[in-house]
Structure formats: structure tokens, C-alpha cells
Amino acid sequence: MTEGFSADRDLRLEFPATYRNREPIAAALARWLPQSGHVLEVASGSGEHAVFFQQCFPGLVWHSSDPDPDHRASIAAWIAHEHLAARMPPPLPLDVSARPWSLGPSLQADLAAIVAINLIHIAPWACCEALFAEAATRLPKEAPLVLYGPFRRNGCHISDSNDAFDRSLRSRSPLWGVRDLEAVEALAAHCGFRAGEVRSMPANNLAIAYRR
């Protein structure tokens, strides 16, 4: 599950896992996202998911974001490459853990969903806390906060590959690691969200939609 990347001369980064998981994630999102409105994707990485989902959901406006300037350059290059500049705003320099978020009045007014793909395990737990706290204050009632990634359940990994991935993450930073679904559920409840709707995904991942 560890992702590498390559970059071509037009600044587009490529994460191989994106091509493997984008269609299953899009299928889950199709169940949960509204037909119209603005979606904020936090920690958009290369931008490959963002442009794909904008194409999948033409009634939505997909807002990408990332604190890494190289990632934002890649996102902008993907938007240009896919001829989506007239529909997709430039990526925001949003750091999930830096509160309060600066979204701008138009995005905040029309915000209909927040999506976080492969974020909370490659970040300190404080990032997950900030994500739920900000989502609770910014999303309208019934608007979804969608998470995707690997999770432990009942204190156990659901596969040997997730166990190995978790150990790899923790070797890189003791603040990282595959999160316990029950801890995320408790945090969600503390922030006013109902229990998440959980869908099993390929490669031993989960997609979860939380609503208030």
C-alpha cells in the first residue's frame, strides 16, 4: 500500500494507487454525495483523484487542497491537462491541522461535502481531530464527511498487508499509523456526527460517510 510517485516535465505527479482505487471510491461517493454544490477534498496529493471525480460528478464543483506546494503544482497541472480549468478552482493551500480553515466565503456558503482520502493514517491524530472539528462547524446538516483508507477494527488489523503497512508507517513517524475505527467513531460522536456508514473497499480499505 505504500505509494511511490513520478513526475513528468509538466509537473504532474502520478501515484500508482490512484488508478487502482479511483473507480471504487467514485462508486462509494456516488451513493453519498449530493447532485450539486461544492465539495472540498482535503490533502488532495497529486490531484489525480480530484480531476477524476470532477469528471465523474459534473454537477459538483470539486475543490482540491494540499499544504505541499509541489502537490499544488501537480494538481494545477492535472487540471490544465484535463481541460478542467473552467470548472475547477485552483488548489487551496489548506493544512487540515491549522485551524481555523480559510476556505473563502463562496466555498463556505455552498459547501456540500468534505472528502479525505488516505489522510488520517499519514498524519498525527491531531489532524483527525481537526478534520472532524472543522467539518462539524462548516458542513450543513446531513452533508457528508467521507473518509477512505485502511482501519483497524476491534483493535485488530483486517489483513496482514494492513499490519505490514501500519508497521511501515510507524517506522517513519511514531505519530502515524492505521487508526482504530472505534476511536474514529468516538471522535465523530464527540463532534456531533452519527455513526458512520461503512463500506468495504478493495485492498482491505474502508470508505465511511459521517453526517450530523
Coordinates of C-alpha atoms in Angstrom, one line a residue:
M1 CA 0.0 0.0 0.0
T2 CA 3.0 2.3 0.1
E3 CA 2.8 4.8 -2.8
G4 CA 5.6 6.0 -4.9
F5 CA 5.4 8.7 -7.5
S6 CA 6.9 10.0 -10.7
A7 CA 6.8 13.4 -12.2
D8 CA 6.9 14.5 -15.9
R9 CA 8.1 17.8 -17.1
D10 CA 4.7 19.5 -16.8
L11 CA 4.7 19.0 -13.0
R12 CA 2.1 16.3 -12.9
L13 CA 2.8 13.7 -10.2
E14 CA 1.5 10.2 -10.5
F15 CA 0.5 7.9 -7.6
P16 CA 0.0 4.4 -8.9
A17 CA -2.6 3.5 -6.3
T18 CA -4.9 6.2 -7.7
Y19 CA -5.6 4.2 -10.8
R20 CA -6.4 1.2 -8.8
N21 CA -8.8 2.8 -6.3
R22 CA -10.4 5.8 -8.1
E23 CA -13.3 3.9 -9.6
P24 CA -14.3 2.0 -6.4
I25 CA -14.0 5.3 -4.5
A26 CA -16.1 7.0 -7.1
A27 CA -18.8 4.3 -6.7
A28 CA -18.9 4.9 -3.0
L29 CA -19.1 8.7 -3.4
A30 CA -21.9 8.3 -5.9
R31 CA -24.0 6.9 -3.0
W32 CA -23.2 9.7 -0.6
L33 CA -22.5 13.0 -2.5
P34 CA -25.3 15.4 -3.4
Q35 CA -26.2 16.1 -7.1
S36 CA -25.0 19.7 -6.9
G37 CA -22.9 22.0 -4.7
H38 CA -19.3 22.4 -3.8
V39 CA -17.0 19.6 -2.4
L40 CA -13.8 20.2 -0.5
E41 CA -11.2 17.4 -0.9
V42 CA -8.5 17.8 1.8
A43 CA -5.0 16.6 1.3
S44 CA -5.5 16.0 -2.5
G45 CA -1.9 14.9 -3.1
S46 CA -1.1 14.6 -6.8
G47 CA -4.6 15.8 -7.9
E48 CA -5.4 12.7 -9.9
H49 CA -8.4 11.8 -7.7
A50 CA -9.6 15.4 -7.9
V51 CA -9.8 15.7 -11.7
F52 CA -11.3 12.2 -12.0
F53 CA -14.0 12.9 -9.5
Q54 CA -14.8 16.3 -11.2
Q55 CA -15.3 14.3 -14.4
C56 CA -17.4 11.7 -12.6
F57 CA -19.7 14.3 -10.9
P58 CA -20.2 17.2 -13.4
G59 CA -23.0 18.7 -11.2
L60 CA -20.5 19.4 -8.4
V61 CA -17.6 21.8 -8.2
W62 CA -14.6 19.9 -6.8
H63 CA -12.2 22.0 -4.7
S64 CA -8.8 20.4 -4.2
S65 CA -6.3 21.4 -1.5
D66 CA -2.9 20.5 -0.1
P67 CA -0.3 22.2 2.1
D68 CA 2.6 20.9 -0.1
P69 CA 3.5 23.4 -2.9
D70 CA 4.7 20.6 -5.1
H71 CA 1.4 18.8 -4.7
R72 CA -0.5 22.0 -5.5
A73 CA 1.6 22.4 -8.7
S74 CA 0.8 18.9 -9.7
I75 CA -2.9 19.5 -9.0
A76 CA -2.9 22.6 -11.2
A77 CA -1.1 20.7 -13.9
W78 CA -3.6 17.9 -13.9
I79 CA -6.5 20.4 -14.0
A80 CA -4.9 22.0 -17.0
H81 CA -4.1 18.7 -18.7
E82 CA -7.7 17.5 -18.3
H83 CA -9.0 20.9 -19.6
L84 CA -11.0 21.5 -16.4
A85 CA -9.8 25.0 -15.5
A86 CA -13.2 26.5 -16.4
R87 CA -14.9 24.2 -13.9
M88 CA -12.3 23.5 -11.1
P89 CA -10.9 26.2 -8.9
P90 CA -7.1 26.3 -8.2
P91 CA -6.0 24.1 -5.3
L92 CA -6.2 25.7 -1.9
P93 CA -3.1 25.8 0.4
L94 CA -5.1 24.2 3.2
D95 CA -3.3 22.5 6.1
V96 CA -6.0 20.4 7.8
S97 CA -4.4 20.7 11.3
A98 CA -4.1 24.6 11.0
R99 CA -7.3 25.9 12.5
P100 CA -9.5 27.7 11.7
W101 CA -9.5 26.8 8.0
S102 CA -9.6 29.6 5.4
L103 CA -12.0 28.5 2.7
G104 CA -13.3 31.8 1.4
P105 CA -16.9 32.9 1.5
S106 CA -18.1 31.3 -1.7
L107 CA -16.9 27.8 -0.9
Q108 CA -18.1 28.1 2.7
A109 CA -21.5 29.2 1.6
D110 CA -22.0 26.4 -0.9
L111 CA -20.1 23.6 0.9
A112 CA -22.0 20.3 0.4
A113 CA -19.4 17.7 1.4
I114 CA -15.8 17.1 2.6
V115 CA -13.7 14.2 1.3
A116 CA -10.4 12.9 2.9
I117 CA -8.7 10.1 1.0
N118 CA -5.7 8.3 2.7
L119 CA -5.1 11.1 5.1
I120 CA -5.6 10.3 8.8
H121 CA -3.1 7.4 8.9
I122 CA -0.3 9.5 7.3
A123 CA -0.7 12.3 9.8
P124 CA -0.8 12.8 13.6
W125 CA -4.0 12.0 15.4
A126 CA -4.4 15.8 16.0
C127 CA -5.0 16.1 12.2
C128 CA -8.0 13.7 12.5
E129 CA -9.3 15.7 15.5
A130 CA -9.0 19.0 13.4
L131 CA -10.8 17.4 10.4
F132 CA -13.8 16.4 12.4
A133 CA -13.9 19.6 14.4
E134 CA -13.8 21.8 11.3
A135 CA -16.3 19.6 9.4
A136 CA -18.7 19.8 12.3
T137 CA -18.7 23.6 12.2
R138 CA -18.7 24.0 8.4
L139 CA -20.8 21.3 6.9
P140 CA -24.6 21.8 6.8
K141 CA -26.8 19.2 8.5
E142 CA -26.8 15.9 6.6
A143 CA -23.9 16.9 4.4
P144 CA -21.3 14.1 4.4
L145 CA -17.7 13.9 5.6
V146 CA -16.3 11.0 3.7
L147 CA -13.1 9.1 4.8
Y148 CA -11.2 6.5 2.8
G149 CA -8.3 4.4 3.8
P150 CA -7.2 1.4 6.0
F151 CA -8.6 1.0 9.5
R152 CA -8.2 -1.5 12.4
R153 CA -11.4 -3.0 13.7
N154 CA -11.9 -4.2 17.3
G155 CA -8.2 -3.5 17.9
C156 CA -7.1 -5.8 15.1
H157 CA -5.9 -5.3 11.6
I158 CA -8.2 -6.8 9.0
S159 CA -5.3 -8.1 6.8
D160 CA -1.6 -9.0 7.0
S161 CA -0.9 -6.3 4.4
N162 CA -2.5 -3.6 6.6
D163 CA -0.5 -4.8 9.5
A164 CA 2.7 -4.5 7.5
F165 CA 1.7 -1.1 6.2
D166 CA 1.0 0.1 9.7
R167 CA 4.4 -1.0 10.9
S168 CA 6.0 0.8 7.9
L169 CA 4.1 4.0 8.8
R170 CA 5.1 3.9 12.4
S171 CA 8.7 3.3 11.5
R172 CA 8.6 6.6 9.5
S173 CA 6.9 8.5 12.3
P174 CA 5.6 7.4 15.7
L175 CA 2.7 9.8 15.2
W176 CA 1.4 8.0 12.1
G177 CA -0.4 4.7 11.9
V178 CA -3.5 2.9 10.8
R179 CA -6.3 4.2 13.0
D180 CA -8.8 2.2 15.1
L181 CA -12.3 2.6 13.6
E182 CA -13.8 2.6 17.1
A183 CA -11.5 5.6 18.0
V184 CA -12.6 7.5 14.9
E185 CA -16.3 6.7 15.7
A186 CA -15.9 8.0 19.2
L187 CA -14.3 11.2 17.9
A188 CA -17.1 11.6 15.3
A189 CA -19.7 11.2 18.0
H190 CA -17.9 13.8 20.2
C191 CA -18.1 16.2 17.3
G192 CA -21.8 15.6 16.8
F193 CA -21.7 13.1 13.9
R194 CA -23.8 9.9 13.8
A195 CA -22.2 6.5 13.4
G196 CA -20.6 6.3 10.0
E197 CA -22.0 4.3 7.1
V198 CA -19.1 1.9 6.4
R199 CA -18.4 0.2 3.0
S200 CA -15.7 -2.4 2.5
M201 CA -13.4 -1.5 -0.4
P202 CA -10.7 -3.3 -2.4
A203 CA -7.3 -3.8 -1.0
N204 CA -8.6 -4.0 2.6
N205 CA -9.7 -0.4 2.8
L206 CA -12.9 1.2 4.1
A207 CA -15.0 4.1 2.9
I208 CA -17.0 5.8 5.6
A209 CA -19.6 8.6 5.4
Y210 CA -20.4 10.6 8.5
R211 CA -23.3 13.0 8.9
R212 CA -24.7 15.2 11.6

